[in-house]
Coordinates of C-alpha atoms and ligand atoms in Angstrom, one line a residue:
X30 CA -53.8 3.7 -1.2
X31 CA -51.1 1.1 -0.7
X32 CA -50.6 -0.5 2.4
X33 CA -47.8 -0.2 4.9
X34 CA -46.5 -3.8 4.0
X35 CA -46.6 -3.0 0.4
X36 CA -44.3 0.2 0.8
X37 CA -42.3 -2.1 2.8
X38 CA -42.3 -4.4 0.2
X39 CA -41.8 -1.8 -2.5
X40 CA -38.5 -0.7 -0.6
X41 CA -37.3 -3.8 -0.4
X42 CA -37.7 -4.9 -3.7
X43 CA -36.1 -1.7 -4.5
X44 CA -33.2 -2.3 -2.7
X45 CA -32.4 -6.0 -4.0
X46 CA -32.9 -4.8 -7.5
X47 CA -30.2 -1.8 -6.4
X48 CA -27.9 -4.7 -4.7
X49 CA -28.5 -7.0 -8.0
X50 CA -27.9 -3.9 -10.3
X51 CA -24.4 -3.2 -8.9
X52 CA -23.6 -7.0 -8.3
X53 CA -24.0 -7.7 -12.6
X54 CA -22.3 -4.1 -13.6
X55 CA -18.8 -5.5 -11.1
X56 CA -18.9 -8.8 -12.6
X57 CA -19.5 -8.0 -16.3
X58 CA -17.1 -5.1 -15.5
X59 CA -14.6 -7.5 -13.8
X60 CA -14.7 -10.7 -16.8
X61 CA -14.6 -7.4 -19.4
X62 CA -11.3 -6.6 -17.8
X63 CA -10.3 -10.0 -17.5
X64 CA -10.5 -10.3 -21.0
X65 CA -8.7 -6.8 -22.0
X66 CA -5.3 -7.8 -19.6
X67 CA -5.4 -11.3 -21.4
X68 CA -5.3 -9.0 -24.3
X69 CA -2.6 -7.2 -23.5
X70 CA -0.5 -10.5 -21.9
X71 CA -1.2 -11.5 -25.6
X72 CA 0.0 -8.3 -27.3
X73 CA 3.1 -8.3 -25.3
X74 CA 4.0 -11.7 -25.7
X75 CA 3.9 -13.2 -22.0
X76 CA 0.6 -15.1 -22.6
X77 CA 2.2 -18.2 -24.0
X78 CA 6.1 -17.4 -23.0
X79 CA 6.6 -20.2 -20.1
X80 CA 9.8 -19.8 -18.2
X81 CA 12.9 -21.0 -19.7
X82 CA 15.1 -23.5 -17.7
X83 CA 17.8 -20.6 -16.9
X84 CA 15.0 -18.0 -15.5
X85 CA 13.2 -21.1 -13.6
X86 CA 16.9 -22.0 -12.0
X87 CA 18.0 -17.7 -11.5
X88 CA 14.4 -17.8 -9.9
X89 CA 14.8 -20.4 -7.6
X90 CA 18.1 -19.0 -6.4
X91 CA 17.0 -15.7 -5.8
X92 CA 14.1 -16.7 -3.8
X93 CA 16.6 -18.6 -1.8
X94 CA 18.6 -15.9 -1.5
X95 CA 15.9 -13.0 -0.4
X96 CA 13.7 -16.0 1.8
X97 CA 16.3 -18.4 3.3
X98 CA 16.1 -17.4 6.9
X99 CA 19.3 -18.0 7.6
X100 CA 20.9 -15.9 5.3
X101 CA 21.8 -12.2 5.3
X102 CA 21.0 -10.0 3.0
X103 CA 23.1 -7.3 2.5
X104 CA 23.4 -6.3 5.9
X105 CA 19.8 -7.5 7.1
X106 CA 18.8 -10.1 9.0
X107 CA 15.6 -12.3 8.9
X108 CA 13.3 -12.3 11.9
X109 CA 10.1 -14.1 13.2
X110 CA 8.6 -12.4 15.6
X111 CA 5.2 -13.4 17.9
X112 CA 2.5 -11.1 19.0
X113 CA 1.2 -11.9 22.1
X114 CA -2.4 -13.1 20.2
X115 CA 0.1 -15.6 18.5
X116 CA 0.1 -14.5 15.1
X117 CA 3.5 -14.5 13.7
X118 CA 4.8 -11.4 11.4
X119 CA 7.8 -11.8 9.5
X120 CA 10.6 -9.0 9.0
X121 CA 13.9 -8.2 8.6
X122 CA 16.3 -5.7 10.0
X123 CA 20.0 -4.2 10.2
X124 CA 19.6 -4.5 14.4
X125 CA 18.6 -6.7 16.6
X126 CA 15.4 -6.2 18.0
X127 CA 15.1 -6.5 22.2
X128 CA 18.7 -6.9 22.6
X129 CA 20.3 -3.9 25.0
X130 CA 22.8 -2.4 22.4
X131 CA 19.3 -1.5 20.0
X132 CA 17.1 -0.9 23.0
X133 CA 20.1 1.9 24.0
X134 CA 21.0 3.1 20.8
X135 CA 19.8 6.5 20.0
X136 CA 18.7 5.1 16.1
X137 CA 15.3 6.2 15.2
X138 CA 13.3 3.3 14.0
X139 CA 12.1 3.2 10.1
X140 CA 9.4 0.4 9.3
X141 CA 8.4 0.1 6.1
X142 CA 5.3 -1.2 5.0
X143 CA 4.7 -2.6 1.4
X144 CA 1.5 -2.8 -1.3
X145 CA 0.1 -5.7 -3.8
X146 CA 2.2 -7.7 -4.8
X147 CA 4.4 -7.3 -3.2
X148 CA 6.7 -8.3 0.3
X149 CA 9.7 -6.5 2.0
X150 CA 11.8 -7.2 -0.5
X151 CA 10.0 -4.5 -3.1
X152 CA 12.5 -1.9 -0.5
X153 CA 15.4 -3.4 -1.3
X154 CA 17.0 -0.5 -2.8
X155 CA 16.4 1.2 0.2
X156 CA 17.0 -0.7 2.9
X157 CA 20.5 -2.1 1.5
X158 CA 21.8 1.3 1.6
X159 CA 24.9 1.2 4.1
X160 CA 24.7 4.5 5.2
X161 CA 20.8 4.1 5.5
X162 CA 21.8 1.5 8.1
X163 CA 24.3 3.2 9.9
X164 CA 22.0 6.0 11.0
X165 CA 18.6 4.3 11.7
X166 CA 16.9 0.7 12.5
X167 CA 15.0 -0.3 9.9
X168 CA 12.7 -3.1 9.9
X169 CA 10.7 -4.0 6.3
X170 CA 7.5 -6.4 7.4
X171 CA 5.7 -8.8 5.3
X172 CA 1.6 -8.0 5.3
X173 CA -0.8 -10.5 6.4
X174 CA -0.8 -13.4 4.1
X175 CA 2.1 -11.7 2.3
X176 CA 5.7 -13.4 1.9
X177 CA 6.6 -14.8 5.2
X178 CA 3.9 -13.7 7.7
X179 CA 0.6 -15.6 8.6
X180 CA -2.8 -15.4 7.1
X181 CA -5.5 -14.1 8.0
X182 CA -8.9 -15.6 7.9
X183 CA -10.6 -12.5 6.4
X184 CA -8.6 -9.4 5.7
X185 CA -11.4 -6.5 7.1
X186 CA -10.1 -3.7 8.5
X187 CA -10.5 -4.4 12.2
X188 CA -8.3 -7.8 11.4
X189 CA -5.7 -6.3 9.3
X190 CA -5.4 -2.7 11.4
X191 CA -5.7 -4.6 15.1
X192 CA -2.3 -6.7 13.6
X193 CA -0.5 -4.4 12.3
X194 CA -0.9 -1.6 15.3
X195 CA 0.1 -4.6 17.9
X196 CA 2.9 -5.3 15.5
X197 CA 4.3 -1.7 15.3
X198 CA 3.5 -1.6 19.3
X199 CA 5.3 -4.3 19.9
X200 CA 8.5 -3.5 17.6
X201 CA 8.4 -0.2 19.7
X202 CA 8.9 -1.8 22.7
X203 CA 11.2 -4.6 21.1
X204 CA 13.8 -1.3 19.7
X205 CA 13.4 1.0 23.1
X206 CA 11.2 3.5 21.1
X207 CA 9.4 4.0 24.4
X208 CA 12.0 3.1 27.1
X209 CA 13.5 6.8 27.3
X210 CA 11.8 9.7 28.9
X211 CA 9.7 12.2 27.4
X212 CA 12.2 14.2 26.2
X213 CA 14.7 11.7 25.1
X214 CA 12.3 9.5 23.2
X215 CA 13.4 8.1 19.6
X216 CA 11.5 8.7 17.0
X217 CA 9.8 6.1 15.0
X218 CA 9.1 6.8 10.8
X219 CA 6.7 4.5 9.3
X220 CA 7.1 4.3 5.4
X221 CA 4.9 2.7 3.5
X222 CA 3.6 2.1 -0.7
X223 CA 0.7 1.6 -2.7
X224 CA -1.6 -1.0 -0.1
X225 CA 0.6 -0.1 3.1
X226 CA -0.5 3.3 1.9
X227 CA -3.8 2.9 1.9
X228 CA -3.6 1.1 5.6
X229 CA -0.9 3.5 7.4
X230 CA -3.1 6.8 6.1
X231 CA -5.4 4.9 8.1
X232 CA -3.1 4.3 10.9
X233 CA -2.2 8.3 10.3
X234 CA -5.7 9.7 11.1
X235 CA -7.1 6.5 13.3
X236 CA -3.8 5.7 15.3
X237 CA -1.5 8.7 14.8
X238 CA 0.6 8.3 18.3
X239 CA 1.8 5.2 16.2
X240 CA 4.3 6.9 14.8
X241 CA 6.3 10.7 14.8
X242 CA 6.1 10.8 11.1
X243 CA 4.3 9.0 8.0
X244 CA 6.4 9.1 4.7
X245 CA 3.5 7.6 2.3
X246 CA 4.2 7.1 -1.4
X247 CA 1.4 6.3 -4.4
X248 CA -1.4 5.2 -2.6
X249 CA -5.3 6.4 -2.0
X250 CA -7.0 7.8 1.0
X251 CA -9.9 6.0 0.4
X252 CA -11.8 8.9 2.1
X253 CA -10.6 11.5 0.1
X254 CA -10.8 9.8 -3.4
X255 CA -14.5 8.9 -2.4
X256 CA -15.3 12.7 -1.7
X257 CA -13.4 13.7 -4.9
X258 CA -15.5 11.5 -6.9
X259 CA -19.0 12.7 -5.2
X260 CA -17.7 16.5 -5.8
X261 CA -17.3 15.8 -9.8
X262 CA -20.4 13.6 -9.7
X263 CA -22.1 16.7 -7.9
X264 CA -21.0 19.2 -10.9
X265 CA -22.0 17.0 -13.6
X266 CA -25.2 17.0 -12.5
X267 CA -25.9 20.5 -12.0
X268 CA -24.3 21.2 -16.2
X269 CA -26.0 18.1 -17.5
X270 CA -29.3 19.8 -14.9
X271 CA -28.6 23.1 -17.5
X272 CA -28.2 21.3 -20.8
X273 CA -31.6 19.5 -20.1
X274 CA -33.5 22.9 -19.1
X275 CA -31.9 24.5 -22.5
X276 CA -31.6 21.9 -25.2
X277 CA -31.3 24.1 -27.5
X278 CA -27.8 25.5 -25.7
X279 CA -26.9 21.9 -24.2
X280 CA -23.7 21.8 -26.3
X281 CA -21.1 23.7 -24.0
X282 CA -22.7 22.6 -20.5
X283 CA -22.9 19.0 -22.2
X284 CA -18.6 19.0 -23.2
X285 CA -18.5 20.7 -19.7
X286 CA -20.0 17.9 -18.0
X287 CA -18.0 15.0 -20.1
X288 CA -14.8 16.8 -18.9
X289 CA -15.4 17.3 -15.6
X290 CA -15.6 13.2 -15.6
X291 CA -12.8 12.6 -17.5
X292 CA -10.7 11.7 -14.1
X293 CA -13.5 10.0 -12.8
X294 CA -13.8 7.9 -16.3
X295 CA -10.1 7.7 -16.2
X296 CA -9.8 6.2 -12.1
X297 CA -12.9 3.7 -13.2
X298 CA -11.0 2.4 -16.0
X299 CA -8.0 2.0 -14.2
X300 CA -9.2 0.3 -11.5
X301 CA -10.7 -2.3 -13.4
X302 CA -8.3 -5.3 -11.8
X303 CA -10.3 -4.3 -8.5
X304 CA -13.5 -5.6 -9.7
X305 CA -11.8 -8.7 -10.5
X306 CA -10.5 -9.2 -7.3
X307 CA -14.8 -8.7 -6.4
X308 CA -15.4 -12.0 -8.5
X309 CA -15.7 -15.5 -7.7
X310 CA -12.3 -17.6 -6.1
X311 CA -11.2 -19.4 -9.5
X312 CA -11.8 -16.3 -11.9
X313 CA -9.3 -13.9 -8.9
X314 CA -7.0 -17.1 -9.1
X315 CA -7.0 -17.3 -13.0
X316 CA -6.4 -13.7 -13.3
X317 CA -3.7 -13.3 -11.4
X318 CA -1.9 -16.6 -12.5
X319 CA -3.3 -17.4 -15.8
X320 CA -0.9 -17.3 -18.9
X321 CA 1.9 -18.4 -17.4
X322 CA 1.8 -15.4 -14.9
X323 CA 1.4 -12.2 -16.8
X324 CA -0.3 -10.2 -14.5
X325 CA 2.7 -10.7 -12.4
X326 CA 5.3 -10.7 -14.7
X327 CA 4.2 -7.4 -16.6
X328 CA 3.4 -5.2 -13.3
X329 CA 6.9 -5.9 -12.7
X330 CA 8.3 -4.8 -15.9
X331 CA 6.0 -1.9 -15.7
X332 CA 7.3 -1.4 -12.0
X333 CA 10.9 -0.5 -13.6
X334 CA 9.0 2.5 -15.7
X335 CA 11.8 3.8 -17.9
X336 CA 14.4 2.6 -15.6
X337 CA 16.8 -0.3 -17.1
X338 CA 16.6 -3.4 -15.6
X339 CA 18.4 -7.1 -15.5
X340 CA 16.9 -10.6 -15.6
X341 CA 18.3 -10.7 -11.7
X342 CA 16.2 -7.2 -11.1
X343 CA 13.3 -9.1 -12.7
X344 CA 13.9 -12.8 -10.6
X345 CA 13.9 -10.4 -7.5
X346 CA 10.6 -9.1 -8.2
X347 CA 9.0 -12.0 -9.0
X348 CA 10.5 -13.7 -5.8
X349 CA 9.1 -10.8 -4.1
X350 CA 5.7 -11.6 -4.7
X351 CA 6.0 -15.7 -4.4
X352 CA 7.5 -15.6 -1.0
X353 CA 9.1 -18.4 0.3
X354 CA 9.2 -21.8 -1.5
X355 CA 9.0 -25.1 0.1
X356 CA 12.9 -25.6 0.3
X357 CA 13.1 -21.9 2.3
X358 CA 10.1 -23.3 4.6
X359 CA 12.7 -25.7 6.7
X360 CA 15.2 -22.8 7.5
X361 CA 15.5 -21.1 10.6
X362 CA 16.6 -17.7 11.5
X363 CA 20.3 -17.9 13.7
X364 CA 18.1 -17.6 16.8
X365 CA 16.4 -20.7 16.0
X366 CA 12.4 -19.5 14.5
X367 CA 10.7 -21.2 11.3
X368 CA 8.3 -19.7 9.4
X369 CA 4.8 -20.0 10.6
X370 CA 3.6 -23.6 10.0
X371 CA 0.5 -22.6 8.3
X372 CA 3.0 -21.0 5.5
X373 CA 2.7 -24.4 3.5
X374 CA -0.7 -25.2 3.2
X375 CA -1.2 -21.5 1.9
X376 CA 1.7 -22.0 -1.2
X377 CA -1.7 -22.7 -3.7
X378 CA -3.8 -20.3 -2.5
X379 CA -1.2 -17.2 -1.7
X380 CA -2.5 -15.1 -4.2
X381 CA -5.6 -15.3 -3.0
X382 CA -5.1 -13.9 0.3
X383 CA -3.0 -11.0 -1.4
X384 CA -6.2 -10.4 -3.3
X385 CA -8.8 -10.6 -0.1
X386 CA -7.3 -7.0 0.7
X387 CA -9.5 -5.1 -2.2
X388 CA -12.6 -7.8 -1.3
X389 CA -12.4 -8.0 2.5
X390 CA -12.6 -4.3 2.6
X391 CA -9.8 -3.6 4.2
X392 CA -9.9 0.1 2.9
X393 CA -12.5 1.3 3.9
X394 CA -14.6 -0.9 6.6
X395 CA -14.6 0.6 10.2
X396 CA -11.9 -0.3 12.5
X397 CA -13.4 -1.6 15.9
X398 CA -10.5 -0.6 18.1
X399 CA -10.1 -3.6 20.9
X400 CA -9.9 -2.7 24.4
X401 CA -6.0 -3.3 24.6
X402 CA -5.2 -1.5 21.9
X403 CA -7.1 1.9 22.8
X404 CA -4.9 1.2 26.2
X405 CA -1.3 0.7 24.2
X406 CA -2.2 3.6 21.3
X407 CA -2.9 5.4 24.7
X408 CA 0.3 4.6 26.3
X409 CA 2.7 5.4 23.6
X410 CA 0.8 8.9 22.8
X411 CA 2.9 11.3 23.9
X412 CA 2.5 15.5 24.8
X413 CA 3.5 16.5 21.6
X414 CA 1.2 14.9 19.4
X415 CA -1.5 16.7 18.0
X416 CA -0.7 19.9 16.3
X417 CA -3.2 21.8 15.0
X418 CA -4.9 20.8 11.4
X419 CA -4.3 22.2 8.7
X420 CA -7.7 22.1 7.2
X421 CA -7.7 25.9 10.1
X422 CA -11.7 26.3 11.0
X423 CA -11.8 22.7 12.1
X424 CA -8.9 21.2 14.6
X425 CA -10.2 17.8 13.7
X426 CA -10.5 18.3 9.9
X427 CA -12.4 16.4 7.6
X428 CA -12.9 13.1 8.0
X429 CA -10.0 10.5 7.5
X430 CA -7.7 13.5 8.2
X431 CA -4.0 12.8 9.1
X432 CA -3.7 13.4 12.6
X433 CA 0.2 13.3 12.7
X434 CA 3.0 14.8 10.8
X435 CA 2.6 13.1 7.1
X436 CA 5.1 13.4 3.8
X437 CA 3.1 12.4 0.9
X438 CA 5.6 11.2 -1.4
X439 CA 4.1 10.8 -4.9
X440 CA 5.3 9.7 -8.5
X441 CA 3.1 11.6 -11.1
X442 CA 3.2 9.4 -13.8
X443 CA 1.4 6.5 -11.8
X444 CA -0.9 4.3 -14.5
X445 CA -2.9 3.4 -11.2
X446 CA -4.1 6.4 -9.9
X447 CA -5.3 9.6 -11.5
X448 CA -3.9 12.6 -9.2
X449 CA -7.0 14.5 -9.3
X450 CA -9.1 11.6 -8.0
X451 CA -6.2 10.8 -4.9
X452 CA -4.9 14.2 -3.9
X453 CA -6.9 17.1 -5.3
X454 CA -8.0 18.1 -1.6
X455 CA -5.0 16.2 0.4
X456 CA -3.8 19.5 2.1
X457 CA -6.9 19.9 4.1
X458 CA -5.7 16.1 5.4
X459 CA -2.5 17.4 6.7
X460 CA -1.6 19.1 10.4
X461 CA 1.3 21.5 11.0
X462 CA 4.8 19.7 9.8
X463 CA 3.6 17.9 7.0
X464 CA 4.9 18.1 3.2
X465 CA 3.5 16.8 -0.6
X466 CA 6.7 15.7 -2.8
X467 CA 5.7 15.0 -6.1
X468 CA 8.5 13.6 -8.5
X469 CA 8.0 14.5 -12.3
X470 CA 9.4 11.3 -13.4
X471 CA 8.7 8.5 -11.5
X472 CA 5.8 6.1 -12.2
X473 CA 3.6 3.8 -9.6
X474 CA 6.2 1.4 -7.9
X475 CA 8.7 4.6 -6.1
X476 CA 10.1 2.2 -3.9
X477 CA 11.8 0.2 -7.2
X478 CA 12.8 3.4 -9.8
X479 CA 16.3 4.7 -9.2
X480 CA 15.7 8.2 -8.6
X481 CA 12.9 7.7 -6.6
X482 CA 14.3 5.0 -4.1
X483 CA 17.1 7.5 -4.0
X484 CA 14.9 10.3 -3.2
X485 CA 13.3 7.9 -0.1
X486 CA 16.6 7.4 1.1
X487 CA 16.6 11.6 1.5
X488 CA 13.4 11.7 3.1
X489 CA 14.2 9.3 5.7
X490 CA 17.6 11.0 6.4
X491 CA 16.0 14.3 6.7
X492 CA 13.4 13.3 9.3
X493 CA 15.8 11.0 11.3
X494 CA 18.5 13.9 11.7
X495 CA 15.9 16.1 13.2
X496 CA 14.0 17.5 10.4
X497 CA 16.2 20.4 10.5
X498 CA 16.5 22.5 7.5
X499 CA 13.9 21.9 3.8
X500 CA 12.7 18.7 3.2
X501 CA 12.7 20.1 -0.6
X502 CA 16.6 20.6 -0.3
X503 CA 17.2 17.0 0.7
X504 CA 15.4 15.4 -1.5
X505 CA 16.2 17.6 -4.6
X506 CA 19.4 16.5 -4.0
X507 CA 17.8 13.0 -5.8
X508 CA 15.6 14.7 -8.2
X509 CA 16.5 18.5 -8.8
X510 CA 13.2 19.2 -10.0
X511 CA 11.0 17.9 -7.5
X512 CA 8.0 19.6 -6.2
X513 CA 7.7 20.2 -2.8
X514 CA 4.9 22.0 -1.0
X515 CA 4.7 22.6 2.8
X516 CA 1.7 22.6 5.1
X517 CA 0.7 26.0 6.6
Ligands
NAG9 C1 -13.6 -9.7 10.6 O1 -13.4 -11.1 10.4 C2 -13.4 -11.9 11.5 C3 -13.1 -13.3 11.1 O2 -11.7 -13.4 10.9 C4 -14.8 -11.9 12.2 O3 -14.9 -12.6 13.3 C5 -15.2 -10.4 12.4 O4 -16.5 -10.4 12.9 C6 -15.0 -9.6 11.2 N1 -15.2 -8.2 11.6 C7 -16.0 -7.4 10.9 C8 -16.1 -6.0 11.5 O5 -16.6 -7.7 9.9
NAG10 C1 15.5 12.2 30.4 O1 16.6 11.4 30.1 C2 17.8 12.1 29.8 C3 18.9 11.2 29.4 O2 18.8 9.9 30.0 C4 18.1 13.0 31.1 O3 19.3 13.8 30.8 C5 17.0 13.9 31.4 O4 17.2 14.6 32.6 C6 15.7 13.1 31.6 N1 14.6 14.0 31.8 C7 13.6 13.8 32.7 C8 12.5 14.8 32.7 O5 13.7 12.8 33.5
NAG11 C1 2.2 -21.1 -20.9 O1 2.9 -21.2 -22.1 C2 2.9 -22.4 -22.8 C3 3.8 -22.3 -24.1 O2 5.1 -22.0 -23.7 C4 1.5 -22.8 -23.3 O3 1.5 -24.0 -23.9 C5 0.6 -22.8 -22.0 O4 -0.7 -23.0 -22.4 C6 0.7 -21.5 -21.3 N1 0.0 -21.6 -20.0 C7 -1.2 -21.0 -19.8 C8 -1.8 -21.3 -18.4 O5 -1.7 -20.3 -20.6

């Protein structure tokens, strides 16, 4: 009979053959993915295709154009603004924040919250919008270690969600979101793509008085997809269970099983640039700048999906995920902030920190909630927030259920995420109020394609004039065949 400290041991050894198991199937699955994008870059061309002079010059003025922080753009202002910890976040916004005409105006504040690889700028079809500006404030923030805001020294959840809820606190208090009485409060509307997705339907079902309504477009609830997955997983055992007990019948149940995995097959292969992003520092960094850029330059073709676009579209983009270069670095906005100093010793190594968001585990870690920020999510919670779920026999719902009023916004021909791995399930996330728009033609990057950015701007309209009437109508009004289904 084996002794206790060999069943120990057994276990053990178990375990670190498990961890070493997994460990060689991400990296041979990360360099085999490595290899098929250097493929592609090949295939298409940008491998070997430097810059030309022109595009290097167009680059460098747009970047100055979009980063200079004492320019305007097109009705927006730049702003540095400091949380009380000291970490500086950088925005920009059509009003003044904590000056009395925006603390008294009855605007309803709109921040908007971008994904990899992005910065503020990927909402610039948006947030340019005049008549957008006329009827709400909206402020669209740089990440963490994205564009103009600090860096983090690890992006886990507690250090990303801790930020970014002191950040929306704070632009609360900065706009007057929380200055009025109960029943004459403004409403805030947080918006938010692909990685501020993935955070705000964290901030939706961990922080919900954050905000009156979440408008979140082509992103995963890392929750759901995970229970998705284990529910195919779970079926495909119990066919591939009958094709083993009758071999002689294991056709059908056998086909049964491979389709039922299909999504699951489809998501893995997909997701391949997320085992990269698990590999070691110079392999992330060659990946995603290796061959004179491809990676970037070719997510940001593909961001356009079949929508035309210019060499000045595709300068913007590319500016978009470079931030601001060393000439922007010296400006100051008109009331006299820089960027944060740490901004230049990170201009080798931004990439990196965009990248520490899929290997940090931001996603899916647990959020430790400080002490002070229980207090201010406290604070700012008002009467009416919880309605009931929508998931019925369970007020709370599952878990990582959306605990205020959500608009899932979602173009269905994404090449990053497979619908029936990210919202097969999603209307047991949502309470009372909420809505899932799904737009027929639009690809991954909504806030960029025409129709869709149009269709945002509808969204955002609709909720900041009261909600009153179908959601559907307004934003049909964008895209007359978009789906639209309500929440019980
Ligand atoms: C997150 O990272 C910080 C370092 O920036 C570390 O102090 C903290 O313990 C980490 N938290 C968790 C939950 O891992
Ligand atoms: C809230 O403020 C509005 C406008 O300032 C005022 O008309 C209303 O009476 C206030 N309500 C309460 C309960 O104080
Ligand atoms: C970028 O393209 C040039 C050709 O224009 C090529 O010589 C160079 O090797 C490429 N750079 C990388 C890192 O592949």
């Amino acid at each position: 009979m084996p002794s206790f400290f060999d069943t120990c041991q057994a276990s053990i050894m178990g375990k670190l053959l498990m961890r070493a198991l997994i460990g060689t199937i991400i990296f041979v699955y990360g360099i085999f993915t490595i290899v098929l994008y250097n493929i592609i870059a090949l295939s298409k061309g940008t491998f070997f295709k430097r810059p030309t002079e022109k595009e290097r010059l167009e680059l460098q003025l747009t970047r100055n154009r979009l980063w200079d922080l004492s320019k305007d753009f097109e009705g927006l202002r730049h702003h540095i603004l400091t949380l009380q910890s000291g970490f500086k976040f950088h925005f920009v916004s059509n009003d003044t924040p904590n000056t009395p005409e925006t603390i008294t105006s009855d605007k309803p504040l709109v921040i908007f919250i971008h994904g990899f690889p992005d910065s503020w700028v990927i909402w610039r079809y948006i947030i340019r919008n005049p008549a957008l500006q006329k009827a709400v404030s909206i402020v669209a923030i740089d990440l963490p270690g994205y564009g103009g805001t600090e860096s983090l020294e690890k992006y886990n959840a507690t250090n990303v969600l801790e930020k970014l809820t002191e950040l929306i606190i704070t632009l609360r208090s900065q706009y007057g979101v929380d200055s009025g009485n109960e029943s004459n409060k403004k409403k805030t509307i947080i918006v938010a793509h692909d990685w501020g997705c993935v955070l705000s339907m964290r901030l939706a079902a961990e922080a919900p008085s954050l905000a009156h309504r979440f408008i979140l477009s082509n992103g995963p609830s890392i929750i759901l997809a995970g229970s998705n997955a284990r529910r195919l997983l779970f079926s495909a055992k119990k066919m591939l269970g009958n094709a083993w007990r009758s071999p002689l019948h294991a056709r059908v149940p056998l086909m049964k099983a491979l389709r039922t995995l299909t999504p699951l097959f489809r998501q893995f292969f997909l997701s391949g640039y997320v085992f990269v992003m698990q590999l070691p520092t110079p392999l992330v960094h060659y990946f995603l700048t290796g061959g004179n850029q491809s990676l970037l330059v070719n997510c940001h073709r593909t961001s356009y999906n079949k929508d035309k676009y210019t060499p000045l579209d595709v300068a913007e983009s590319m500016a978009s995920s470079m931030g601001p270069s060393t000439a922007e670095l010296g400006t100051k906005t008109p009331s006299g902030d820089a960027y944060p100093a740490s901004l230049s010793k990170r201009a080798l190594s931004h990439v990196l920190h965009m990248a520490a968001y899929y290997s940090d585990g931001a996603s899916v870690a647990p959020w430790s909630k400080s002490v002070e920020t229980v207090a201010s999510l406290h604070s700012i919670a008002s009467g009416t927030q919880r309605v009931s779920s929508g998931a019925g026999l369970f007020d709370e719902g599952p878990p990582g259920a959306f605990k205020a009023k959500t608009t899932i916004f979602w173009g269905k021909e994404d090449i990053a995420l497979d619908p029936r791995i990210c919202l097969d399930g999603i209307s047991d996330f949502l309470v009372q109020g909420s809505q899932i728009v799904l737009l027929p033609r639009t690809g991954h990057w909504t806030p960029v394609e025409r129709e869709s950015s149009a269709a945002l701007i509808k969204a955002v309209e609709w909720t900041a004039q009261g909600e009153k009437g179908d959601i559907g109508a307004a934003v049909r009004k964008a895209c007359p065949d978009a789906q639209v289904t309500s929440s019980r």
